[in-house]
mmCIF file of C-alpha atoms and ligand atoms in Angstrom:
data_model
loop_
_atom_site.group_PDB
_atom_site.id
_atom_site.type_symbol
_atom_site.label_atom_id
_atom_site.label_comp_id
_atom_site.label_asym_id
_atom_site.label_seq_id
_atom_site.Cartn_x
_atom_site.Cartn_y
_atom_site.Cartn_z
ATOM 1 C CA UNK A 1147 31.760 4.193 -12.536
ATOM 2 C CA UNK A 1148 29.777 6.404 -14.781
ATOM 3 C CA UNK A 1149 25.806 6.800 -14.794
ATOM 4 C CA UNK A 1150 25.170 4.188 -17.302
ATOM 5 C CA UNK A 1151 27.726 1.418 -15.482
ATOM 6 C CA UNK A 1152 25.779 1.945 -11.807
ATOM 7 C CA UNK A 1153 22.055 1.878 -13.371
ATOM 8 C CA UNK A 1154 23.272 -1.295 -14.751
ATOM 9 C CA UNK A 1155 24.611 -2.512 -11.400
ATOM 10 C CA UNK A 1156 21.200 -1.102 -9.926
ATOM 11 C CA UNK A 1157 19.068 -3.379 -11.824
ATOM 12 C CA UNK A 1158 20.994 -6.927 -10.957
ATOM 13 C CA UNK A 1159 22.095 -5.838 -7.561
ATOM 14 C CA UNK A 1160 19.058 -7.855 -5.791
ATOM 15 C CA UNK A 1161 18.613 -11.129 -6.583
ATOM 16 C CA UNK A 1162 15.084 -12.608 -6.139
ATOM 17 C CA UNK A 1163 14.945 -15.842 -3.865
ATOM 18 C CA UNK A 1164 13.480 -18.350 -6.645
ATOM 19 C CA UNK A 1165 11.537 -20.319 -4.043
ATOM 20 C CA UNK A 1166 9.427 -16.684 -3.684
ATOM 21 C CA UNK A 1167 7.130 -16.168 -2.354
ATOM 22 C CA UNK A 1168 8.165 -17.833 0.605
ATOM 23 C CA UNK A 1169 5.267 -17.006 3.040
ATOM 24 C CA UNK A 1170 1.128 -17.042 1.790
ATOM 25 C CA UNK A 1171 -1.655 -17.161 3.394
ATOM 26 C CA UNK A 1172 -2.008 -21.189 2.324
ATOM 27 C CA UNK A 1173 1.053 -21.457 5.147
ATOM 28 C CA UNK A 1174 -0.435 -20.362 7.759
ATOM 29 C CA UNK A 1175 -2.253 -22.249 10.466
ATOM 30 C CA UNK A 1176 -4.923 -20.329 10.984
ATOM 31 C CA UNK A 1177 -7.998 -18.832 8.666
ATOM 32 C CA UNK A 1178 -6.126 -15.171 7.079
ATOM 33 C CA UNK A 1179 -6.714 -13.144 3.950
ATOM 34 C CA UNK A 1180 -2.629 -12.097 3.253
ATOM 35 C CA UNK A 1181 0.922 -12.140 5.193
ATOM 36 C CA UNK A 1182 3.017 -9.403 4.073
ATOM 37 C CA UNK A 1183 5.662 -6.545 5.291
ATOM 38 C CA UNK A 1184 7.383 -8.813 7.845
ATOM 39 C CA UNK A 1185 10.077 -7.293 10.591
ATOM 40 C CA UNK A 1186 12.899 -9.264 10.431
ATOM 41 C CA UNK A 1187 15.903 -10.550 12.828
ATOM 42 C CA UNK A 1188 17.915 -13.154 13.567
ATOM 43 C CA UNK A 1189 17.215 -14.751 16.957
ATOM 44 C CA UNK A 1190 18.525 -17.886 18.966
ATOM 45 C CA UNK A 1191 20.019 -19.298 15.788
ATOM 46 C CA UNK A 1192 16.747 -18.717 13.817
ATOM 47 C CA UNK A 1193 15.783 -16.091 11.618
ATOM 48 C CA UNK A 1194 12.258 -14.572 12.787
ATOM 49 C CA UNK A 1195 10.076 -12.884 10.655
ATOM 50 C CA UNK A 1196 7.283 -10.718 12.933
ATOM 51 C CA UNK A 1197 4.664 -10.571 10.152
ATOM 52 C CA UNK A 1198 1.949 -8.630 8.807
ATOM 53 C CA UNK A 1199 -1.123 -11.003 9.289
ATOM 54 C CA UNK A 1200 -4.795 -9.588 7.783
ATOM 55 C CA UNK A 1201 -7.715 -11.310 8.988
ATOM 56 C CA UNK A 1202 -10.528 -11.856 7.554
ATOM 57 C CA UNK A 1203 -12.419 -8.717 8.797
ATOM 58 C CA UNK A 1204 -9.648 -6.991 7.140
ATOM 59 C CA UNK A 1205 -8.122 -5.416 10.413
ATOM 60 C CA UNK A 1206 -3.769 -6.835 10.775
ATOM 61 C CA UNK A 1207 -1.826 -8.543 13.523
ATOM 62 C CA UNK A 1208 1.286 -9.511 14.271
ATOM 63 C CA UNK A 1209 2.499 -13.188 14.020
ATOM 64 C CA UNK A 1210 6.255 -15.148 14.360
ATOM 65 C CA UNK A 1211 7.129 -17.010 11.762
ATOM 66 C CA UNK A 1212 10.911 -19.098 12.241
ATOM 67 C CA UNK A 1213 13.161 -20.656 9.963
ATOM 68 C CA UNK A 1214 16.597 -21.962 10.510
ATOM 69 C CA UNK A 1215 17.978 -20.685 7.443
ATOM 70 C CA UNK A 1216 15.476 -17.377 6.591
ATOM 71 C CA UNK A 1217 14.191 -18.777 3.401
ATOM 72 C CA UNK A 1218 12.608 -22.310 3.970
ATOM 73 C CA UNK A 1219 11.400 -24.912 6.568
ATOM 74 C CA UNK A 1220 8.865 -21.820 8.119
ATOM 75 C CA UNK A 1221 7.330 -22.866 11.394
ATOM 76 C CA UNK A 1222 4.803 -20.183 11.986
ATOM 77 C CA UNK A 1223 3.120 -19.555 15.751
ATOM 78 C CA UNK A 1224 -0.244 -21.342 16.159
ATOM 79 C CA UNK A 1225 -1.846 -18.117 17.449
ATOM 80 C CA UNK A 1226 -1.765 -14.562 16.934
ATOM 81 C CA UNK A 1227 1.661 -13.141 18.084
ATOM 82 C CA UNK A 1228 0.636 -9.493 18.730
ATOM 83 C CA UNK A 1229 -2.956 -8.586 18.454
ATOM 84 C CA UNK A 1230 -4.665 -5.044 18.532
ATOM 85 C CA UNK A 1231 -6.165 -4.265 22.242
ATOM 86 C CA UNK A 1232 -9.671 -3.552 20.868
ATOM 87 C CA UNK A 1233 -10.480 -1.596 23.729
ATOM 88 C CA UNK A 1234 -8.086 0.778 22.589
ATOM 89 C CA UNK A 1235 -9.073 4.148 20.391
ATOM 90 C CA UNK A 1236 -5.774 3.723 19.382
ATOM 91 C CA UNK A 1237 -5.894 0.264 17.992
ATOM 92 C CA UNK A 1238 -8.960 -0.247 17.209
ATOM 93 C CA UNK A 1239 -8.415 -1.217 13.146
ATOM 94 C CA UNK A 1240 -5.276 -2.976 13.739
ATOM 95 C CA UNK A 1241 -1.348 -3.258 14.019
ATOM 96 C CA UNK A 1242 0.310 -3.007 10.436
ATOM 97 C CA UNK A 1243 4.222 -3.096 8.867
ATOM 98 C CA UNK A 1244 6.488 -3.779 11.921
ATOM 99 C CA UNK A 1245 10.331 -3.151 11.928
ATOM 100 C CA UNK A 1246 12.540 -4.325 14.148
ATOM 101 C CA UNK A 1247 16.082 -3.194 15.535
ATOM 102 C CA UNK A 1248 18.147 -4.388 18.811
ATOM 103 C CA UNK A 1249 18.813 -1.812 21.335
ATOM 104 C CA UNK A 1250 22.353 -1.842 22.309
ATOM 105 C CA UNK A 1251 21.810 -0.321 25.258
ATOM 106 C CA UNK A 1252 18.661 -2.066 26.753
ATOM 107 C CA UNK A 1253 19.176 -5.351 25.216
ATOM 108 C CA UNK A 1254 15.983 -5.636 23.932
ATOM 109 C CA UNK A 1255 14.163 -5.375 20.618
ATOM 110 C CA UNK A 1256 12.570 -2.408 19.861
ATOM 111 C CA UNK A 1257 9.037 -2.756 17.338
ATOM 112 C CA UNK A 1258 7.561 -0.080 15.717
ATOM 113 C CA UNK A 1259 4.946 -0.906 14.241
ATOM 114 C CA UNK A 1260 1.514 0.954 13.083
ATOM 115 C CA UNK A 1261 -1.513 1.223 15.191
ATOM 116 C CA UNK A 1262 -4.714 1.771 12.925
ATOM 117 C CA UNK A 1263 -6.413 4.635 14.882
ATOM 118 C CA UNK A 1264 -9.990 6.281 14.163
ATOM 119 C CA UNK A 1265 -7.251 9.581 13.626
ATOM 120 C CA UNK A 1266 -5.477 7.519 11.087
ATOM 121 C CA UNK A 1267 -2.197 5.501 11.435
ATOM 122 C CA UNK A 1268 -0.223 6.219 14.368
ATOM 123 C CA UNK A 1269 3.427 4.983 14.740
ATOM 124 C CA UNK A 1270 3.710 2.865 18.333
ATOM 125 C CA UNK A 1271 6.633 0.780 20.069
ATOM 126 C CA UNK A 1272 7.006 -2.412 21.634
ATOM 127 C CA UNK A 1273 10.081 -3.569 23.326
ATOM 128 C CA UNK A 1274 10.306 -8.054 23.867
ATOM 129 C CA UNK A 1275 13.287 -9.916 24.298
ATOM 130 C CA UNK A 1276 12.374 -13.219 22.913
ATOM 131 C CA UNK A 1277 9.065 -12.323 20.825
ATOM 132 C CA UNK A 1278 6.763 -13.815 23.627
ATOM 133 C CA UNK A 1279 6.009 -11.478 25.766
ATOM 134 C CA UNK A 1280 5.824 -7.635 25.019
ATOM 135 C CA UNK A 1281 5.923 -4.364 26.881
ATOM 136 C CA UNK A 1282 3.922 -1.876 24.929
ATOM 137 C CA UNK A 1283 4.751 1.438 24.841
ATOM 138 C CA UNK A 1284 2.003 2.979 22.874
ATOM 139 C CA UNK A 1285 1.917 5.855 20.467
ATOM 140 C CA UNK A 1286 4.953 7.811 20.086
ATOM 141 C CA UNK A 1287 3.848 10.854 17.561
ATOM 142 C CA UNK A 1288 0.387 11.549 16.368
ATOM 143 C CA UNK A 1289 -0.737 10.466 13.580
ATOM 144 C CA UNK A 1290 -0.830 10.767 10.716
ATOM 145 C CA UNK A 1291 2.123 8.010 10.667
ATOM 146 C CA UNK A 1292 4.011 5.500 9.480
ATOM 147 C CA UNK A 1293 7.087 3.520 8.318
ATOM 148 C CA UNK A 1294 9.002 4.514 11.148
ATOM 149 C CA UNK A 1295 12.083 2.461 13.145
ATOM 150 C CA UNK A 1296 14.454 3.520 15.534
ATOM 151 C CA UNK A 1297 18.751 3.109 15.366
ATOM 152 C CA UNK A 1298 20.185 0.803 17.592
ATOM 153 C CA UNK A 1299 21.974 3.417 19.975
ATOM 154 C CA UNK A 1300 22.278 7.123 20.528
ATOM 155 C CA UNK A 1301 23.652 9.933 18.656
ATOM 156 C CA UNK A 1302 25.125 12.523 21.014
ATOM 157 C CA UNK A 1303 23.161 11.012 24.115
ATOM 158 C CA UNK A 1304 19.782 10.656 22.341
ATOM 159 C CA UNK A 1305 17.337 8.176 20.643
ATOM 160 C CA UNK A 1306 16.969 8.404 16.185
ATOM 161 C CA UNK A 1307 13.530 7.794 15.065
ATOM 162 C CA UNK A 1308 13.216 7.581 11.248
ATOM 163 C CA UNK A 1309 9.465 8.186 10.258
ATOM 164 C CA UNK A 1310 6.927 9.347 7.529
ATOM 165 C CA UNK A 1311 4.375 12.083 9.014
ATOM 166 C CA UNK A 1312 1.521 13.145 6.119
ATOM 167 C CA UNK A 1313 2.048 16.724 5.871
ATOM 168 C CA UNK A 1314 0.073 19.034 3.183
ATOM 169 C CA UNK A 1315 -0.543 16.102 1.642
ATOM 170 C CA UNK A 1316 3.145 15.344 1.228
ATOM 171 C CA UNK A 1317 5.037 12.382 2.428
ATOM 172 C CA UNK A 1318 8.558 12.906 3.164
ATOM 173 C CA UNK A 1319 10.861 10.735 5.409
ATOM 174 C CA UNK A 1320 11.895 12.362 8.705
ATOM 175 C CA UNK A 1321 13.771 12.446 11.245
ATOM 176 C CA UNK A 1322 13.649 12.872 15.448
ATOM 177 C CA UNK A 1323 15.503 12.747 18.392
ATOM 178 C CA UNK A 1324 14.360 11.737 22.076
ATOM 179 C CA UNK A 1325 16.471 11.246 25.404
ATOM 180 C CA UNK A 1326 14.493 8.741 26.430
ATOM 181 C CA UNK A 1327 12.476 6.671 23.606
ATOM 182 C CA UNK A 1328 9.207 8.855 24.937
ATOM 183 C CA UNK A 1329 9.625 12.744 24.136
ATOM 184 C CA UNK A 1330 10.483 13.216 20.621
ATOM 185 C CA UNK A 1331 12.038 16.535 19.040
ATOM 186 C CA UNK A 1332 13.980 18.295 16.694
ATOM 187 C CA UNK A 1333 12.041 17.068 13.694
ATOM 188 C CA UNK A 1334 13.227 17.531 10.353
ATOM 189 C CA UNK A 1335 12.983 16.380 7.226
ATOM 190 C CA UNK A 1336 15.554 13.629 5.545
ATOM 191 C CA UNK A 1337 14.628 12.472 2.410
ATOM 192 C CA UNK A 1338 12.191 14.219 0.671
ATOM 193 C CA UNK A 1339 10.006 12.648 -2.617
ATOM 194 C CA UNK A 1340 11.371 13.832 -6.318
ATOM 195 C CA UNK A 1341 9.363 15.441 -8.739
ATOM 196 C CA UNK A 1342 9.005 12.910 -11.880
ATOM 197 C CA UNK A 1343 11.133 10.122 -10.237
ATOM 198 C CA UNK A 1344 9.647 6.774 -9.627
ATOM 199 C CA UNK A 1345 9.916 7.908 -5.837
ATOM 200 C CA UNK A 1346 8.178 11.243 -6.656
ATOM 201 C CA UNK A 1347 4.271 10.457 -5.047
ATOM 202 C CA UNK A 1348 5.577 9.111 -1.647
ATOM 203 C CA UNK A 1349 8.592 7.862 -0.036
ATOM 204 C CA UNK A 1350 8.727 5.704 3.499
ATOM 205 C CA UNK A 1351 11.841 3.734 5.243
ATOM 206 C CA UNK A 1352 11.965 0.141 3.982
ATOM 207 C CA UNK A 1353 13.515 -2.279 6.282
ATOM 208 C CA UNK A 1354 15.821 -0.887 9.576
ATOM 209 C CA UNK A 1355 18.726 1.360 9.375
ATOM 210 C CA UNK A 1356 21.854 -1.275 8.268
ATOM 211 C CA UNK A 1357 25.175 -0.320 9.550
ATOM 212 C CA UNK A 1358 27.981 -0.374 7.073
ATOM 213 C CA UNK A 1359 31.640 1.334 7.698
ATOM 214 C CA UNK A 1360 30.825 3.846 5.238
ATOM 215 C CA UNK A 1361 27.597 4.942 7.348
ATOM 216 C CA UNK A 1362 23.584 3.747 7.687
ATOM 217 C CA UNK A 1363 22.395 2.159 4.271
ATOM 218 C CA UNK A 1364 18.625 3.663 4.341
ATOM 219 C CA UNK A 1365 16.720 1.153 2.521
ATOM 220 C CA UNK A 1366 13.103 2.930 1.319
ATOM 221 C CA UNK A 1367 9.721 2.557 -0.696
ATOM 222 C CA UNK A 1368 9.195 5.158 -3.601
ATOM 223 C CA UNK A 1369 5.935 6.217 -4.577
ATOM 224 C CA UNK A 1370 5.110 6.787 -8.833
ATOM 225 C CA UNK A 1371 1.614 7.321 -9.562
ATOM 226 C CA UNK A 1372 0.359 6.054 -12.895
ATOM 227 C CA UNK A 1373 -2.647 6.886 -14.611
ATOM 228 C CA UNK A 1374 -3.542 3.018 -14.263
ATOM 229 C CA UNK A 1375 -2.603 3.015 -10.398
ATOM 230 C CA UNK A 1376 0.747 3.403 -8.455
ATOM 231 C CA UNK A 1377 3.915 1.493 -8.253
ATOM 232 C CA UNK A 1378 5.871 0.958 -4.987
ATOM 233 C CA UNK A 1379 9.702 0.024 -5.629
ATOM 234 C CA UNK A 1380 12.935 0.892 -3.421
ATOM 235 C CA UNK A 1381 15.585 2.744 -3.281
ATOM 236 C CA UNK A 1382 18.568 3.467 -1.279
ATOM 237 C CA UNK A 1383 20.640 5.912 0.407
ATOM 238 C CA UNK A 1384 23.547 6.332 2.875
ATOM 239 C CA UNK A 1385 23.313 8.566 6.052
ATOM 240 C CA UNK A 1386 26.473 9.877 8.049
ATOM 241 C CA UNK A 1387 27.515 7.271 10.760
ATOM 242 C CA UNK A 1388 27.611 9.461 13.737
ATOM 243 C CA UNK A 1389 25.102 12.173 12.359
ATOM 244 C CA UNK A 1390 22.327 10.327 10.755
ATOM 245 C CA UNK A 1391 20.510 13.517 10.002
ATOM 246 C CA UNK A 1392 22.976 14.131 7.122
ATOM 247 C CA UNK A 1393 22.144 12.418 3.959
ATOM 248 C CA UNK A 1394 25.583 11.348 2.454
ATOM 249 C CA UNK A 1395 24.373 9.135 -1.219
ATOM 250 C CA UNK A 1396 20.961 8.579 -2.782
ATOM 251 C CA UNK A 1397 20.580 6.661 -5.602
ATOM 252 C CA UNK A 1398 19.104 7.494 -9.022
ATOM 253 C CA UNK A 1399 17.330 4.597 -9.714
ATOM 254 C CA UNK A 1400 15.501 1.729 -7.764
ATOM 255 C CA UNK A 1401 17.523 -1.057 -6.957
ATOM 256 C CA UNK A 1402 13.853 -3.696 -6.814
ATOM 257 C CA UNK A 1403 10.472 -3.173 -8.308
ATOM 258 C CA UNK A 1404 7.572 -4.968 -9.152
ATOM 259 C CA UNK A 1405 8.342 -7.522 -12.260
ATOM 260 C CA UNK A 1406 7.379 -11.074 -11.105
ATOM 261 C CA UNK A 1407 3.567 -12.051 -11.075
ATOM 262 C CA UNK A 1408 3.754 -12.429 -7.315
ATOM 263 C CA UNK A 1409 4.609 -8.936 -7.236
ATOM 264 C CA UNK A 1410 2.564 -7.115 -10.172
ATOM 265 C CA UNK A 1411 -0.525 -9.659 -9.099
ATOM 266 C CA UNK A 1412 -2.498 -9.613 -5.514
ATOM 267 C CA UNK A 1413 -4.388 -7.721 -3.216
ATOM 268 C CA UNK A 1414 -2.437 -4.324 -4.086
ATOM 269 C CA UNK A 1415 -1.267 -4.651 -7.766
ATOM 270 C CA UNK A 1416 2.447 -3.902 -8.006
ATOM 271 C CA UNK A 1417 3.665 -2.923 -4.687
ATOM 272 C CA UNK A 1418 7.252 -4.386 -3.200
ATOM 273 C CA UNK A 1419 7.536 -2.863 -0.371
ATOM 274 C CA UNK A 1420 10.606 -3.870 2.330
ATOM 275 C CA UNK A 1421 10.717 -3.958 5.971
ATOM 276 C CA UNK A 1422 12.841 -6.396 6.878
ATOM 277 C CA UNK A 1423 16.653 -6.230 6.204
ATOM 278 C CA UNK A 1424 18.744 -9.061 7.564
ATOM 279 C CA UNK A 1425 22.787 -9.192 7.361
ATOM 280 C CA UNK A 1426 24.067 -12.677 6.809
ATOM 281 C CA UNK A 1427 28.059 -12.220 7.911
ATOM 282 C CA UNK A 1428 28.376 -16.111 7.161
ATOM 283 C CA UNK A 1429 28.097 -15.116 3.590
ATOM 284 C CA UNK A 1430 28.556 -11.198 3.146
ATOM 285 C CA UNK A 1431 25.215 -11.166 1.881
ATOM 286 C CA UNK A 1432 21.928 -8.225 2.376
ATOM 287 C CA UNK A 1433 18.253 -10.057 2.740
ATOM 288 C CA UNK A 1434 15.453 -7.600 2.431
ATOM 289 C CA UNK A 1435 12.339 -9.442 3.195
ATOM 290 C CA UNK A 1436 9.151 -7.753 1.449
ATOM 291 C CA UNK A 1437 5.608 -7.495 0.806
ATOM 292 C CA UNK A 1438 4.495 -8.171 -2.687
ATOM 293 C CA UNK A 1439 1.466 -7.003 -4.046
ATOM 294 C CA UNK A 1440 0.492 -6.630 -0.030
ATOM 295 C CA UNK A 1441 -0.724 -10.844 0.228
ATOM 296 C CA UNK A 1442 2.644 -12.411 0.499
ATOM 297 C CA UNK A 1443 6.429 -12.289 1.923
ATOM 298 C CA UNK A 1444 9.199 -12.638 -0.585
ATOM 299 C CA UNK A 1445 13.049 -12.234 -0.337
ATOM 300 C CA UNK A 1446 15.611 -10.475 -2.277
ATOM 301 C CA UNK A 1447 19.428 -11.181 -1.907
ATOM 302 C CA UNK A 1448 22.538 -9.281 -2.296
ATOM 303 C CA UNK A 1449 26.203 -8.697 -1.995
ATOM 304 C CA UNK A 1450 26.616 -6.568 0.577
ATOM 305 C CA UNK A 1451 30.097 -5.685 -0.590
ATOM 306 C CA UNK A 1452 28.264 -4.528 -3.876
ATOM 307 C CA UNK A 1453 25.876 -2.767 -2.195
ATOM 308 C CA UNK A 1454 28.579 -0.806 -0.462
ATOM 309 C CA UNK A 1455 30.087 0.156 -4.072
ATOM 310 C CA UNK A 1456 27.215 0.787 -5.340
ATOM 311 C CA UNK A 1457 26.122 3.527 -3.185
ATOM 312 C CA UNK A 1458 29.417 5.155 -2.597
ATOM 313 C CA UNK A 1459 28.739 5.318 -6.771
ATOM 314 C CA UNK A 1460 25.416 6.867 -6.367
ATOM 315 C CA UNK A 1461 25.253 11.492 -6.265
ATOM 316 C CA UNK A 1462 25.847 13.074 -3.140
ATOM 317 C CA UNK A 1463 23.261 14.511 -2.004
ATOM 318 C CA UNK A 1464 23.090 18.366 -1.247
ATOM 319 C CA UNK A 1465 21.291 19.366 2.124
HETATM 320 C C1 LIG B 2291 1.428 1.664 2.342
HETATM 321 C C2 LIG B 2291 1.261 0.829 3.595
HETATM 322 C C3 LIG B 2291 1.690 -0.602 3.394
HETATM 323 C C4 LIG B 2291 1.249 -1.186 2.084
HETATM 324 C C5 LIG B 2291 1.537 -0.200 0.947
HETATM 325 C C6 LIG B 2291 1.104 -0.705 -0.415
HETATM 326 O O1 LIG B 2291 0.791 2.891 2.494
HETATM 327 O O2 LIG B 2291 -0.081 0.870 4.011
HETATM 328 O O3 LIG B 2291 1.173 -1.380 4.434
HETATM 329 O O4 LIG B 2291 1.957 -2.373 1.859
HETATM 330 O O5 LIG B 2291 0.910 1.022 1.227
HETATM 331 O O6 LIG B 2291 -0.289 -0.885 -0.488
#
């Protein structure tokens, strides 16, 4: 496949649900301002998206929202799901962007999710088995914060945490390791933004790491700012099964950005931005599950089997 061939396979590799946006604020049962950058996983039968909820102070929760077939027929919890402890420094403006993976090993899901801090965002875990009740486990690297989720099992005998520290002003993704989900170290960098690229301003993880046979298909947000504003679209790469830390593929181009009015149009003009990836073996197919324009949940669909070619068609990346 030559350059040309796999930018054209970029652009029609996701296919936009055409009942988007599936979730708004007009769903829900309960006074909100937006619903947006939903956690997603398939539960009891259902799929469950743990969603980004603003109020109308401004400040987010978290709230379940279940459908039997991840696209329609939403039944959405009466109440706030997960809601900041107010008495807590830590939490005081919120919880924002969750992601969601299931620990092999514990049998539980793991959420990270971001605690609005007076020190800026901070990236925090909670561990639930059925999205009723929660252990929280609090802040696990200072901020500043975000995008972060962990793999589903160890690498030689420790924890993966994929996250997006502020550094110098520069927002790079990176990587850590922990023995035991609570003292994180060797941090390094993974993915790191591109000069003039559409993921040149910022990058962050998108949805959860997906396993595929030929290794981890990163999903993640790119950054391009405009002299109008700035444009959040994603892009993918592939990390090494058993060594995550090695970046195998990255593409060239995004694979979904803003075009429909749901996404150009909202709260945050022109923003798609993923954190919820959802493999439907029933079909072979990839849901991500996004925020558009940071007031609404949409869906994007694709082969996963062209997924699979089309990274193994993107560069390799040097390290
Ligand atoms: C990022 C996060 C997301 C948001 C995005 C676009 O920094 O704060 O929650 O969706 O910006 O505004």
């Amino acid at each position: 496949m030559n350059a040309f061939q796999r930018a054209k396979l970029a652009s029609v590799l996701f296919r936009r649900y055409e009942g988007n946006p599936i979730l708004t604020a007009g769903h829900w049962p309960y006074p909100i301002n937006s619903v947006f950058n939903p956690g997603a996983v398939a539960l009891n039968g259902d799929i469950l998206l743990l969603c980004r909820v603003e109020d109308l102070r401004g400040f987010s929760h978290l709230t379940v929202a279940r459908s039997p077939n991840g696209l329609t027929d939403w039944t959405i919890d009466p109440e706030p799901t997960l809601l900041a402890d107010q008495s807590s420094k830590e939490e005081q403006w919120g919880l924002e962007d969750p992601r969601i993976v299931w620990l092999e090993e514990q049998k539980q899901y793991a959420i990270t999710y971001v605690s609005f801090s007076e020190g800026g965002p901070i990236v925090s875990l909670a561990i639930t088995r059925n999205f009723k009740t929660f252990a929280r486990l609090g802040g696990m690297l200072p901020p500043e914060d975000k995008d972060a989720c962990l793999f589903p099992r160890r690498f030689n005998g420790r924890f993966a945490l994929i996250h997006r520290p502020v550094v110098r002003g520069e927002a790079h993704i990176w990587l850590s390791m922990s023995p035991d989900l609570k003292h994180w170290g060797d941090h390094r960098t993974l993915l790191r933004t591109r000069y003039a690229h559409w993921d040149g301003a910022r990058i962050g993880l998108g949805c959860q790491p997906i396993e595929l046979p030929e290794g981890w298909l990163l999903v993640y947000h790119g950054v391009r700012h405009t002299t109008a504003s700035q444009i959040y679209r994603t892009g993918l790469a592939l990390l090494d099964k058993d060594a995550p830390w090695r970046v195998l593929r990255r593409s060239e181009e995004w694979v979904l950005g803003p075009r429909e009015s749901y996404e150009r149009i909202g709260d945050v003009s022109d923003v798609t931005f993923v954190t919820g990836g959802l493999v439907r073996k029933e079909t072979g197919e990839l849901y991500l599950y996004y925020g558009a324009a940071d007031d609404k949940v949409a869906v994007a669909v694709a082969n996963l089997d062209d997924v699979r070619e089309y990274i193994m068609a993107c560069p390799q990346v040097d390290q």
